Amino acid sequence: MSESVSTFQNPAGTWSQAVYDVLRAEDVRLVPFVPDGGHRGLIERCQADPEMRAVTLTTEEEGVALAAGAWVGGVRSVLLMQSSGVGNCVNMLSLLKTCQMPFVTLVTMRGEWGEFNPWQVPMGQATPEVLRAMGVLVQRVDDPELLPGEVNAALRLAYSTYSPVAVLLSQKLLGAKTFGGSK
């Protein structure tokens, strides 16, 4: 990945290993993603697992359709995306509520705490409301120690009640990105 990532974004991979363990325990076998530095450790773990399929997408809305198709075929999935990607898949999110399909997405947040890029702010600030407007249940996590439990709860909620659920990984949890290593 060519994107600059600050050194304090999950440097030891602690939460990504714990979240990966939850995905395995809950029988998630498909992980579509648009490459993102915040999800890097989790993506690498999923790619290394021969029993899990990590699929690189060109746009986030493909991931919604892929997750829906996987569920119809009996496979659990989790879509990984950044908050800016939520804006790219608004219309596809309507499919989930209308068709009562379980869906889980882990969204790395931008445009909030410590953001340097003004382009990220509008969509980052609107992300929770956009998801709720499309019928997606929203869980937000600021503490990395709570993240595995939140992901587990999201999977149980989605697959037990046929609901779409988004877990927002706050920028405070991830650490603010920097431009070219500047502070």
Short mmCIF file of N, CA and C in Angstrom, two decimals:
data_model
loop_
_atom_site.label_atom_id
_atom_site.label_comp_id
_atom_site.label_asym_id
_atom_site.label_seq_id
_atom_site.Cartn_x
_atom_site.Cartn_y
_atom_site.Cartn_z
N MET A 1 0.83 -1.17 0.00
CA MET A 1 0.00 0.00 0.00
C MET A 1 0.88 1.24 0.00
N SER A 2 0.59 2.18 -0.86
CA SER A 2 1.42 3.35 -0.98
C SER A 2 0.99 4.49 -0.08
N GLU A 3 -0.16 4.36 0.58
CA GLU A 3 -0.67 5.44 1.40
C GLU A 3 0.17 5.60 2.66
N SER A 4 0.47 6.85 2.99
CA SER A 4 1.22 7.13 4.20
C SER A 4 0.39 6.80 5.42
N VAL A 5 0.95 6.05 6.32
CA VAL A 5 0.25 5.66 7.53
C VAL A 5 1.12 6.04 8.72
N SER A 6 0.53 6.71 9.68
CA SER A 6 1.29 7.10 10.85
C SER A 6 1.70 5.86 11.63
N THR A 7 2.75 5.97 12.40
CA THR A 7 3.29 4.81 13.11
C THR A 7 2.40 4.36 14.25
N PHE A 8 1.47 5.18 14.68
CA PHE A 8 0.64 4.76 15.80
C PHE A 8 -0.70 4.19 15.37
N GLN A 9 -0.86 3.85 14.10
CA GLN A 9 -2.09 3.18 13.66
C GLN A 9 -1.91 1.69 13.84
N ASN A 10 -2.29 1.20 15.00
CA ASN A 10 -2.26 -0.23 15.26
C ASN A 10 -0.88 -0.81 14.98
N PRO A 11 0.20 -0.20 15.50
CA PRO A 11 1.55 -0.60 15.12
C PRO A 11 1.87 -2.06 15.45
N ALA A 12 1.38 -2.55 16.54
CA ALA A 12 1.69 -3.93 16.91
C ALA A 12 0.65 -4.91 16.39
N GLY A 13 -0.36 -4.38 15.73
CA GLY A 13 -1.41 -5.26 15.20
C GLY A 13 -2.25 -5.89 16.29
N THR A 14 -2.30 -5.29 17.44
CA THR A 14 -3.00 -5.92 18.56
C THR A 14 -4.49 -6.06 18.30
N TRP A 15 -5.15 -4.98 17.90
CA TRP A 15 -6.59 -5.12 17.71
C TRP A 15 -6.91 -5.89 16.44
N SER A 16 -6.07 -5.77 15.42
CA SER A 16 -6.39 -6.50 14.18
C SER A 16 -6.30 -8.02 14.41
N GLN A 17 -5.38 -8.49 15.22
CA GLN A 17 -5.33 -9.93 15.53
C GLN A 17 -6.57 -10.34 16.31
N ALA A 18 -6.97 -9.54 17.27
CA ALA A 18 -8.15 -9.86 18.08
C ALA A 18 -9.42 -9.85 17.23
N VAL A 19 -9.54 -8.90 16.32
CA VAL A 19 -10.71 -8.86 15.43
C VAL A 19 -10.68 -10.04 14.46
N TYR A 20 -9.52 -10.35 13.93
CA TYR A 20 -9.39 -11.52 13.06
C TYR A 20 -9.84 -12.79 13.80
N ASP A 21 -9.44 -12.94 15.05
CA ASP A 21 -9.83 -14.11 15.85
C ASP A 21 -11.36 -14.17 15.99
N VAL A 22 -12.00 -13.03 16.15
CA VAL A 22 -13.47 -12.99 16.24
C VAL A 22 -14.08 -13.42 14.91
N LEU A 23 -13.56 -12.93 13.81
CA LEU A 23 -14.09 -13.30 12.50
C LEU A 23 -13.99 -14.82 12.29
N ARG A 24 -12.86 -15.39 12.65
CA ARG A 24 -12.68 -16.85 12.52
C ARG A 24 -13.66 -17.60 13.41
N ALA A 25 -13.79 -17.15 14.65
CA ALA A 25 -14.67 -17.84 15.60
C ALA A 25 -16.13 -17.76 15.16
N GLU A 26 -16.51 -16.70 14.48
CA GLU A 26 -17.89 -16.52 14.02
C GLU A 26 -18.09 -17.00 12.59
N ASP A 27 -17.12 -17.75 12.06
CA ASP A 27 -17.24 -18.41 10.76
C ASP A 27 -17.37 -17.43 9.59
N VAL A 28 -16.73 -16.29 9.68
CA VAL A 28 -16.67 -15.35 8.54
C VAL A 28 -15.64 -15.90 7.56
N ARG A 29 -16.06 -16.10 6.32
CA ARG A 29 -15.17 -16.70 5.31
C ARG A 29 -14.87 -15.77 4.13
N LEU A 30 -15.55 -14.64 4.07
CA LEU A 30 -15.34 -13.69 2.97
C LEU A 30 -15.14 -12.30 3.53
N VAL A 31 -14.06 -11.64 3.11
CA VAL A 31 -13.74 -10.29 3.58
C VAL A 31 -13.42 -9.41 2.38
N PRO A 32 -14.44 -8.78 1.80
CA PRO A 32 -14.17 -7.83 0.72
C PRO A 32 -13.68 -6.51 1.32
N PHE A 33 -12.79 -5.84 0.59
CA PHE A 33 -12.23 -4.59 1.11
C PHE A 33 -11.74 -3.69 -0.01
N VAL A 34 -11.78 -2.40 0.25
CA VAL A 34 -11.05 -1.43 -0.56
C VAL A 34 -9.80 -1.12 0.26
N PRO A 35 -8.61 -1.22 -0.33
CA PRO A 35 -7.38 -1.04 0.46
C PRO A 35 -7.42 0.23 1.30
N ASP A 36 -7.02 0.06 2.57
CA ASP A 36 -7.08 1.15 3.54
C ASP A 36 -6.02 0.89 4.61
N GLY A 37 -5.24 1.91 4.91
CA GLY A 37 -4.18 1.78 5.91
C GLY A 37 -4.71 1.40 7.28
N GLY A 38 -5.88 1.88 7.66
CA GLY A 38 -6.44 1.56 8.97
C GLY A 38 -6.78 0.09 9.13
N HIS A 39 -7.12 -0.56 8.05
CA HIS A 39 -7.47 -1.99 8.09
C HIS A 39 -6.29 -2.88 7.71
N ARG A 40 -5.13 -2.30 7.45
CA ARG A 40 -4.01 -3.05 6.88
C ARG A 40 -3.72 -4.37 7.61
N GLY A 41 -3.55 -4.31 8.91
CA GLY A 41 -3.21 -5.53 9.66
C GLY A 41 -4.28 -6.60 9.53
N LEU A 42 -5.53 -6.21 9.60
CA LEU A 42 -6.63 -7.17 9.48
C LEU A 42 -6.68 -7.75 8.06
N ILE A 43 -6.50 -6.90 7.06
CA ILE A 43 -6.49 -7.39 5.68
C ILE A 43 -5.38 -8.41 5.48
N GLU A 44 -4.20 -8.11 5.98
CA GLU A 44 -3.06 -9.03 5.81
C GLU A 44 -3.33 -10.38 6.48
N ARG A 45 -3.96 -10.34 7.65
CA ARG A 45 -4.28 -11.61 8.34
C ARG A 45 -5.31 -12.42 7.54
N CYS A 46 -6.30 -11.74 7.01
CA CYS A 46 -7.33 -12.44 6.21
C CYS A 46 -6.74 -13.00 4.92
N GLN A 47 -5.84 -12.24 4.28
CA GLN A 47 -5.22 -12.71 3.05
C GLN A 47 -4.33 -13.94 3.29
N ALA A 48 -3.74 -14.02 4.47
CA ALA A 48 -2.84 -15.14 4.78
C ALA A 48 -3.59 -16.41 5.17
N ASP A 49 -4.87 -16.31 5.41
CA ASP A 49 -5.67 -17.45 5.87
C ASP A 49 -6.22 -18.21 4.66
N PRO A 50 -5.80 -19.46 4.45
CA PRO A 50 -6.28 -20.20 3.27
C PRO A 50 -7.77 -20.55 3.34
N GLU A 51 -8.37 -20.46 4.52
CA GLU A 51 -9.80 -20.76 4.64
C GLU A 51 -10.67 -19.51 4.58
N MET A 52 -10.03 -18.37 4.39
CA MET A 52 -10.77 -17.11 4.31
C MET A 52 -10.45 -16.47 2.95
N ARG A 53 -11.44 -15.88 2.33
CA ARG A 53 -11.22 -15.23 1.04
C ARG A 53 -11.28 -13.72 1.22
N ALA A 54 -10.17 -13.05 0.99
CA ALA A 54 -10.10 -11.59 1.04
C ALA A 54 -10.12 -11.08 -0.40
N VAL A 55 -11.11 -10.26 -0.73
CA VAL A 55 -11.32 -9.82 -2.11
C VAL A 55 -11.12 -8.31 -2.20
N THR A 56 -10.17 -7.90 -3.02
CA THR A 56 -9.93 -6.48 -3.24
C THR A 56 -11.00 -5.92 -4.18
N LEU A 57 -11.61 -4.82 -3.78
CA LEU A 57 -12.69 -4.19 -4.56
C LEU A 57 -12.18 -2.92 -5.23
N THR A 58 -12.89 -2.50 -6.26
CA THR A 58 -12.58 -1.20 -6.86
C THR A 58 -13.46 -0.11 -6.27
N THR A 59 -14.60 -0.49 -5.69
CA THR A 59 -15.47 0.46 -5.02
C THR A 59 -16.27 -0.27 -3.94
N GLU A 60 -16.62 0.45 -2.91
CA GLU A 60 -17.27 -0.15 -1.75
C GLU A 60 -18.62 -0.76 -2.07
N GLU A 61 -19.35 -0.19 -3.02
CA GLU A 61 -20.67 -0.73 -3.32
C GLU A 61 -20.59 -2.15 -3.85
N GLU A 62 -19.49 -2.51 -4.50
CA GLU A 62 -19.30 -3.90 -4.91
C GLU A 62 -19.30 -4.82 -3.70
N GLY A 63 -18.75 -4.34 -2.61
CA GLY A 63 -18.68 -5.15 -1.40
C GLY A 63 -20.03 -5.42 -0.80
N VAL A 64 -20.95 -4.47 -0.89
CA VAL A 64 -22.31 -4.70 -0.39
C VAL A 64 -22.96 -5.81 -1.21
N ALA A 65 -22.85 -5.73 -2.53
CA ALA A 65 -23.44 -6.76 -3.39
C ALA A 65 -22.77 -8.11 -3.17
N LEU A 66 -21.47 -8.12 -3.01
CA LEU A 66 -20.74 -9.37 -2.77
C LEU A 66 -21.18 -10.00 -1.45
N ALA A 67 -21.31 -9.18 -0.41
CA ALA A 67 -21.75 -9.69 0.89
C ALA A 67 -23.17 -10.25 0.80
N ALA A 68 -24.04 -9.58 0.07
CA ALA A 68 -25.41 -10.07 -0.09
C ALA A 68 -25.42 -11.40 -0.82
N GLY A 69 -24.67 -11.50 -1.87
CA GLY A 69 -24.59 -12.76 -2.62
C GLY A 69 -23.99 -13.88 -1.79
N ALA A 70 -22.99 -13.56 -0.99
CA ALA A 70 -22.37 -14.57 -0.13
C ALA A 70 -23.38 -15.11 0.87
N TRP A 71 -24.17 -14.21 1.45
CA TRP A 71 -25.17 -14.67 2.43
C TRP A 71 -26.20 -15.58 1.77
N VAL A 72 -26.64 -15.24 0.59
CA VAL A 72 -27.59 -16.09 -0.14
C VAL A 72 -26.98 -17.48 -0.38
N GLY A 73 -25.65 -17.50 -0.58
CA GLY A 73 -24.94 -18.77 -0.79
C GLY A 73 -24.49 -19.44 0.49
N GLY A 74 -24.87 -18.90 1.65
CA GLY A 74 -24.55 -19.54 2.93
C GLY A 74 -23.19 -19.18 3.51
N VAL A 75 -22.59 -18.09 3.07
CA VAL A 75 -21.27 -17.68 3.56
C VAL A 75 -21.39 -16.36 4.29
N ARG A 76 -20.77 -16.29 5.46
CA ARG A 76 -20.74 -15.03 6.21
C ARG A 76 -19.59 -14.16 5.72
N SER A 77 -19.84 -12.83 5.72
CA SER A 77 -18.80 -11.91 5.28
C SER A 77 -18.79 -10.67 6.14
N VAL A 78 -17.69 -9.93 6.04
CA VAL A 78 -17.55 -8.62 6.68
C VAL A 78 -16.86 -7.71 5.67
N LEU A 79 -17.49 -6.59 5.35
CA LEU A 79 -16.93 -5.60 4.42
C LEU A 79 -16.06 -4.61 5.20
N LEU A 80 -14.84 -4.40 4.72
CA LEU A 80 -13.93 -3.42 5.32
C LEU A 80 -13.87 -2.20 4.42
N MET A 81 -14.12 -1.03 4.99
CA MET A 81 -14.03 0.19 4.20
C MET A 81 -13.74 1.39 5.10
N GLN A 82 -13.40 2.49 4.46
CA GLN A 82 -13.16 3.75 5.14
C GLN A 82 -14.44 4.58 5.08
N SER A 83 -14.58 5.55 5.96
CA SER A 83 -15.80 6.36 6.02
C SER A 83 -16.10 7.04 4.68
N SER A 84 -15.09 7.43 3.94
CA SER A 84 -15.36 8.04 2.64
C SER A 84 -16.06 7.07 1.70
N GLY A 85 -15.87 5.78 1.88
CA GLY A 85 -16.52 4.77 1.06
C GLY A 85 -18.00 4.61 1.35
N VAL A 86 -18.43 5.01 2.53
CA VAL A 86 -19.86 4.92 2.83
C VAL A 86 -20.66 5.74 1.83
N GLY A 87 -20.11 6.88 1.45
CA GLY A 87 -20.79 7.73 0.47
C GLY A 87 -20.88 7.08 -0.90
N ASN A 88 -19.99 6.12 -1.18
CA ASN A 88 -19.99 5.45 -2.48
C ASN A 88 -21.01 4.32 -2.57
N CYS A 89 -21.59 3.92 -1.45
CA CYS A 89 -22.47 2.75 -1.50
C CYS A 89 -23.84 3.00 -0.88
N VAL A 90 -24.26 4.23 -0.82
CA VAL A 90 -25.55 4.56 -0.19
C VAL A 90 -26.69 3.80 -0.86
N ASN A 91 -26.78 3.82 -2.17
CA ASN A 91 -27.89 3.15 -2.85
C ASN A 91 -27.87 1.64 -2.61
N MET A 92 -26.70 1.05 -2.61
CA MET A 92 -26.60 -0.40 -2.37
C MET A 92 -27.00 -0.77 -0.95
N LEU A 93 -26.77 0.13 0.01
CA LEU A 93 -27.16 -0.16 1.39
C LEU A 93 -28.66 -0.32 1.53
N SER A 94 -29.44 0.31 0.67
CA SER A 94 -30.90 0.18 0.74
C SER A 94 -31.34 -1.25 0.46
N LEU A 95 -30.58 -2.00 -0.30
CA LEU A 95 -30.87 -3.39 -0.59
C LEU A 95 -30.96 -4.23 0.69
N LEU A 96 -30.08 -3.94 1.63
CA LEU A 96 -29.97 -4.77 2.82
C LEU A 96 -31.21 -4.70 3.69
N LYS A 97 -31.69 -3.50 3.95
CA LYS A 97 -32.87 -3.32 4.79
C LYS A 97 -34.11 -3.84 4.08
N THR A 98 -34.23 -3.51 2.82
CA THR A 98 -35.41 -3.93 2.05
C THR A 98 -35.50 -5.45 1.96
N CYS A 99 -34.39 -6.10 1.76
CA CYS A 99 -34.37 -7.56 1.58
C CYS A 99 -34.09 -8.30 2.90
N GLN A 100 -33.94 -7.57 4.01
CA GLN A 100 -33.68 -8.16 5.33
C GLN A 100 -32.50 -9.11 5.29
N MET A 101 -31.38 -8.60 4.79
CA MET A 101 -30.15 -9.38 4.71
C MET A 101 -29.21 -8.99 5.83
N PRO A 102 -28.60 -9.98 6.50
CA PRO A 102 -27.58 -9.65 7.49
C PRO A 102 -26.35 -9.08 6.79
N PHE A 103 -25.72 -8.13 7.43
CA PHE A 103 -24.57 -7.46 6.82
C PHE A 103 -23.76 -6.81 7.92
N VAL A 104 -22.45 -6.97 7.86
CA VAL A 104 -21.57 -6.30 8.82
C VAL A 104 -20.47 -5.60 8.05
N THR A 105 -20.23 -4.35 8.40
CA THR A 105 -19.11 -3.62 7.84
C THR A 105 -18.31 -2.99 8.97
N LEU A 106 -17.00 -3.01 8.83
CA LEU A 106 -16.11 -2.32 9.75
C LEU A 106 -15.60 -1.09 9.01
N VAL A 107 -15.89 0.08 9.56
CA VAL A 107 -15.59 1.34 8.87
C VAL A 107 -14.54 2.11 9.65
N THR A 108 -13.37 2.32 9.03
CA THR A 108 -12.36 3.17 9.65
C THR A 108 -12.74 4.62 9.39
N MET A 109 -12.79 5.39 10.44
CA MET A 109 -13.27 6.77 10.33
C MET A 109 -12.16 7.73 9.93
N ARG A 110 -12.54 8.70 9.13
CA ARG A 110 -11.71 9.86 8.78
C ARG A 110 -12.57 11.09 9.02
N GLY A 111 -11.95 12.24 8.94
CA GLY A 111 -12.70 13.49 9.06
C GLY A 111 -13.12 13.84 10.46
N GLU A 112 -12.43 13.32 11.43
CA GLU A 112 -12.74 13.65 12.82
C GLU A 112 -11.43 13.87 13.58
N TRP A 113 -11.32 13.43 14.76
CA TRP A 113 -10.21 13.68 15.67
C TRP A 113 -8.83 13.68 14.96
N GLY A 114 -8.18 14.83 14.94
CA GLY A 114 -6.82 14.93 14.41
C GLY A 114 -6.70 14.90 12.90
N GLU A 115 -7.81 15.03 12.17
CA GLU A 115 -7.77 14.94 10.70
C GLU A 115 -6.95 16.08 10.10
N PHE A 116 -6.13 15.79 9.10
CA PHE A 116 -5.35 16.82 8.40
C PHE A 116 -5.93 17.16 7.03
N ASN A 117 -6.77 16.27 6.48
CA ASN A 117 -7.24 16.41 5.11
C ASN A 117 -8.66 16.98 5.09
N PRO A 118 -8.85 18.22 4.61
CA PRO A 118 -10.19 18.80 4.62
C PRO A 118 -11.21 18.04 3.78
N TRP A 119 -10.77 17.29 2.76
CA TRP A 119 -11.70 16.53 1.92
C TRP A 119 -12.37 15.41 2.71
N GLN A 120 -11.74 14.94 3.77
CA GLN A 120 -12.29 13.83 4.54
C GLN A 120 -13.36 14.27 5.55
N VAL A 121 -13.40 15.55 5.89
CA VAL A 121 -14.27 16.02 6.97
C VAL A 121 -15.77 15.88 6.67
N PRO A 122 -16.27 16.36 5.53
CA PRO A 122 -17.74 16.28 5.32
C PRO A 122 -18.29 14.85 5.38
N MET A 123 -17.69 13.91 4.67
CA MET A 123 -18.21 12.54 4.68
C MET A 123 -17.96 11.88 6.02
N GLY A 124 -16.81 12.16 6.63
CA GLY A 124 -16.54 11.59 7.95
C GLY A 124 -17.57 12.03 8.98
N GLN A 125 -17.93 13.30 8.96
CA GLN A 125 -18.93 13.81 9.90
C GLN A 125 -20.32 13.26 9.60
N ALA A 126 -20.61 12.99 8.34
CA ALA A 126 -21.95 12.53 7.95
C ALA A 126 -22.11 11.01 8.02
N THR A 127 -21.04 10.28 8.13
CA THR A 127 -21.09 8.81 8.04
C THR A 127 -22.12 8.16 8.97
N PRO A 128 -22.13 8.45 10.29
CA PRO A 128 -23.13 7.77 11.14
C PRO A 128 -24.57 8.05 10.70
N GLU A 129 -24.86 9.30 10.36
CA GLU A 129 -26.22 9.66 9.97
C GLU A 129 -26.60 9.05 8.62
N VAL A 130 -25.66 9.00 7.70
CA VAL A 130 -25.93 8.38 6.39
C VAL A 130 -26.25 6.89 6.57
N LEU A 131 -25.46 6.21 7.39
CA LEU A 131 -25.72 4.79 7.63
C LEU A 131 -27.09 4.58 8.28
N ARG A 132 -27.40 5.38 9.30
CA ARG A 132 -28.70 5.24 9.97
C ARG A 132 -29.86 5.54 9.00
N ALA A 133 -29.68 6.54 8.14
CA ALA A 133 -30.73 6.88 7.18
C ALA A 133 -31.03 5.72 6.23
N MET A 134 -30.02 4.86 5.99
CA MET A 134 -30.21 3.72 5.10
C MET A 134 -30.60 2.46 5.87
N GLY A 135 -30.92 2.62 7.17
CA GLY A 135 -31.38 1.48 7.95
C GLY A 135 -30.30 0.63 8.56
N VAL A 136 -29.06 1.12 8.56
CA VAL A 136 -27.94 0.37 9.13
C VAL A 136 -27.80 0.73 10.61
N LEU A 137 -27.71 -0.28 11.46
CA LEU A 137 -27.48 -0.07 12.89
C LEU A 137 -26.01 0.29 13.08
N VAL A 138 -25.73 1.28 13.91
CA VAL A 138 -24.37 1.81 14.04
C VAL A 138 -23.84 1.59 15.46
N GLN A 139 -22.65 1.01 15.54
CA GLN A 139 -21.91 0.87 16.79
C GLN A 139 -20.58 1.59 16.60
N ARG A 140 -20.21 2.44 17.54
CA ARG A 140 -18.96 3.20 17.44
C ARG A 140 -18.01 2.73 18.53
N VAL A 141 -16.73 2.60 18.18
CA VAL A 141 -15.72 2.15 19.13
C VAL A 141 -14.56 3.13 19.16
N ASP A 142 -14.21 3.59 20.37
CA ASP A 142 -13.06 4.48 20.56
C ASP A 142 -11.89 3.77 21.26
N ASP A 143 -12.18 2.66 21.92
CA ASP A 143 -11.18 1.96 22.72
C ASP A 143 -10.81 0.63 22.04
N PRO A 144 -9.54 0.44 21.66
CA PRO A 144 -9.17 -0.79 20.95
C PRO A 144 -9.43 -2.06 21.75
N GLU A 145 -9.43 -1.96 23.06
CA GLU A 145 -9.69 -3.15 23.88
C GLU A 145 -11.15 -3.60 23.78
N LEU A 146 -12.05 -2.66 23.46
CA LEU A 146 -13.46 -3.00 23.33
C LEU A 146 -13.83 -3.48 21.93
N LEU A 147 -12.96 -3.25 20.97
CA LEU A 147 -13.29 -3.54 19.57
C LEU A 147 -13.65 -5.00 19.29
N PRO A 148 -12.89 -5.98 19.76
CA PRO A 148 -13.28 -7.38 19.46
C PRO A 148 -14.68 -7.71 19.97
N GLY A 149 -15.03 -7.26 21.15
CA GLY A 149 -16.37 -7.51 21.68
C GLY A 149 -17.45 -6.82 20.85
N GLU A 150 -17.16 -5.62 20.38
CA GLU A 150 -18.13 -4.90 19.54
C GLU A 150 -18.33 -5.61 18.19
N VAL A 151 -17.25 -6.11 17.62
CA VAL A 151 -17.36 -6.84 16.35
C VAL A 151 -18.14 -8.13 16.55
N ASN A 152 -17.87 -8.83 17.64
CA ASN A 152 -18.62 -10.04 17.95
C ASN A 152 -20.10 -9.73 18.11
N ALA A 153 -20.41 -8.66 18.84
CA ALA A 153 -21.81 -8.26 19.04
C ALA A 153 -22.47 -7.87 17.71
N ALA A 154 -21.74 -7.20 16.85
CA ALA A 154 -22.27 -6.81 15.54
C ALA A 154 -22.60 -8.03 14.70
N LEU A 155 -21.72 -9.01 14.70
CA LEU A 155 -21.98 -10.24 13.94
C LEU A 155 -23.20 -10.98 14.46
N ARG A 156 -23.30 -11.08 15.78
CA ARG A 156 -24.46 -11.77 16.36
C ARG A 156 -25.76 -11.01 16.05
N LEU A 157 -25.72 -9.68 16.18
CA LEU A 157 -26.89 -8.86 15.89
C LEU A 157 -27.31 -9.00 14.43
N ALA A 158 -26.35 -8.90 13.53
CA ALA A 158 -26.67 -8.96 12.10
C ALA A 158 -27.22 -10.32 11.69
N TYR A 159 -26.54 -11.38 12.10
CA TYR A 159 -26.93 -12.71 11.62
C TYR A 159 -28.08 -13.32 12.42
N SER A 160 -28.38 -12.79 13.60
CA SER A 160 -29.54 -13.28 14.36
C SER A 160 -30.81 -12.54 14.00
N THR A 161 -30.68 -11.27 13.58
CA THR A 161 -31.89 -10.47 13.33
C THR A 161 -32.01 -10.05 11.86
N TYR A 162 -31.13 -10.53 11.01
CA TYR A 162 -31.15 -10.19 9.58
C TYR A 162 -31.10 -8.66 9.39
N SER A 163 -30.15 -8.06 10.07
CA SER A 163 -30.02 -6.60 10.04
C SER A 163 -28.64 -6.19 9.53
N PRO A 164 -28.54 -5.03 8.90
CA PRO A 164 -27.24 -4.48 8.56
C PRO A 164 -26.67 -3.72 9.76
N VAL A 165 -25.39 -3.96 10.04
CA VAL A 165 -24.73 -3.33 11.19
C VAL A 165 -23.37 -2.79 10.75
N ALA A 166 -23.06 -1.58 11.17
CA ALA A 166 -21.74 -0.98 10.91
C ALA A 166 -21.04 -0.73 12.24
N VAL A 167 -19.79 -1.13 12.32
CA VAL A 167 -18.95 -0.80 13.47
C VAL A 167 -17.98 0.28 13.01
N LEU A 168 -18.08 1.45 13.62
CA LEU A 168 -17.22 2.57 13.26
C LEU A 168 -16.00 2.57 14.16
N LEU A 169 -14.82 2.45 13.56
CA LEU A 169 -13.55 2.50 14.29
C LEU A 169 -13.09 3.95 14.28
N SER A 170 -13.21 4.61 15.41
CA SER A 170 -12.95 6.05 15.45
C SER A 170 -11.50 6.37 15.10
N GLN A 171 -11.32 7.58 14.67
CA GLN A 171 -9.96 8.02 14.33
C GLN A 171 -9.10 8.11 15.60
N LYS A 172 -9.74 8.29 16.74
CA LYS A 172 -9.00 8.28 18.00
C LYS A 172 -8.46 6.88 18.27
N LEU A 173 -9.22 5.86 17.94
CA LEU A 173 -8.78 4.47 18.09
C LEU A 173 -7.62 4.18 17.13
N LEU A 174 -7.76 4.64 15.89
CA LEU A 174 -6.77 4.34 14.85
C LEU A 174 -5.54 5.21 14.93
N GLY A 175 -5.72 6.45 15.39
CA GLY A 175 -4.65 7.43 15.32
C GLY A 175 -4.81 8.23 14.06
N ALA A 176 -4.57 9.51 14.14
CA ALA A 176 -4.73 10.39 12.98
C ALA A 176 -3.64 10.13 11.96
N LYS A 177 -4.04 10.07 10.70
CA LYS A 177 -3.05 9.95 9.63
C LYS A 177 -2.31 11.26 9.49
N THR A 178 -1.12 11.18 8.96
CA THR A 178 -0.35 12.38 8.68
C THR A 178 0.00 12.40 7.21
N PHE A 179 0.31 13.57 6.71
CA PHE A 179 0.67 13.72 5.30
C PHE A 179 2.18 13.64 5.19
N GLY A 180 2.68 12.61 4.53
CA GLY A 180 4.11 12.46 4.29
C GLY A 180 4.95 12.47 5.55
N GLY A 181 4.40 12.03 6.66
CA GLY A 181 5.16 11.94 7.89
C GLY A 181 5.19 13.22 8.69
N SER A 182 4.52 14.31 8.19
CA SER A 182 4.52 15.55 8.95
C SER A 182 3.60 15.43 10.15
N LYS A 183 3.75 16.29 11.11
CA LYS A 183 2.92 16.24 12.32
C LYS A 183 1.85 17.29 12.27
#
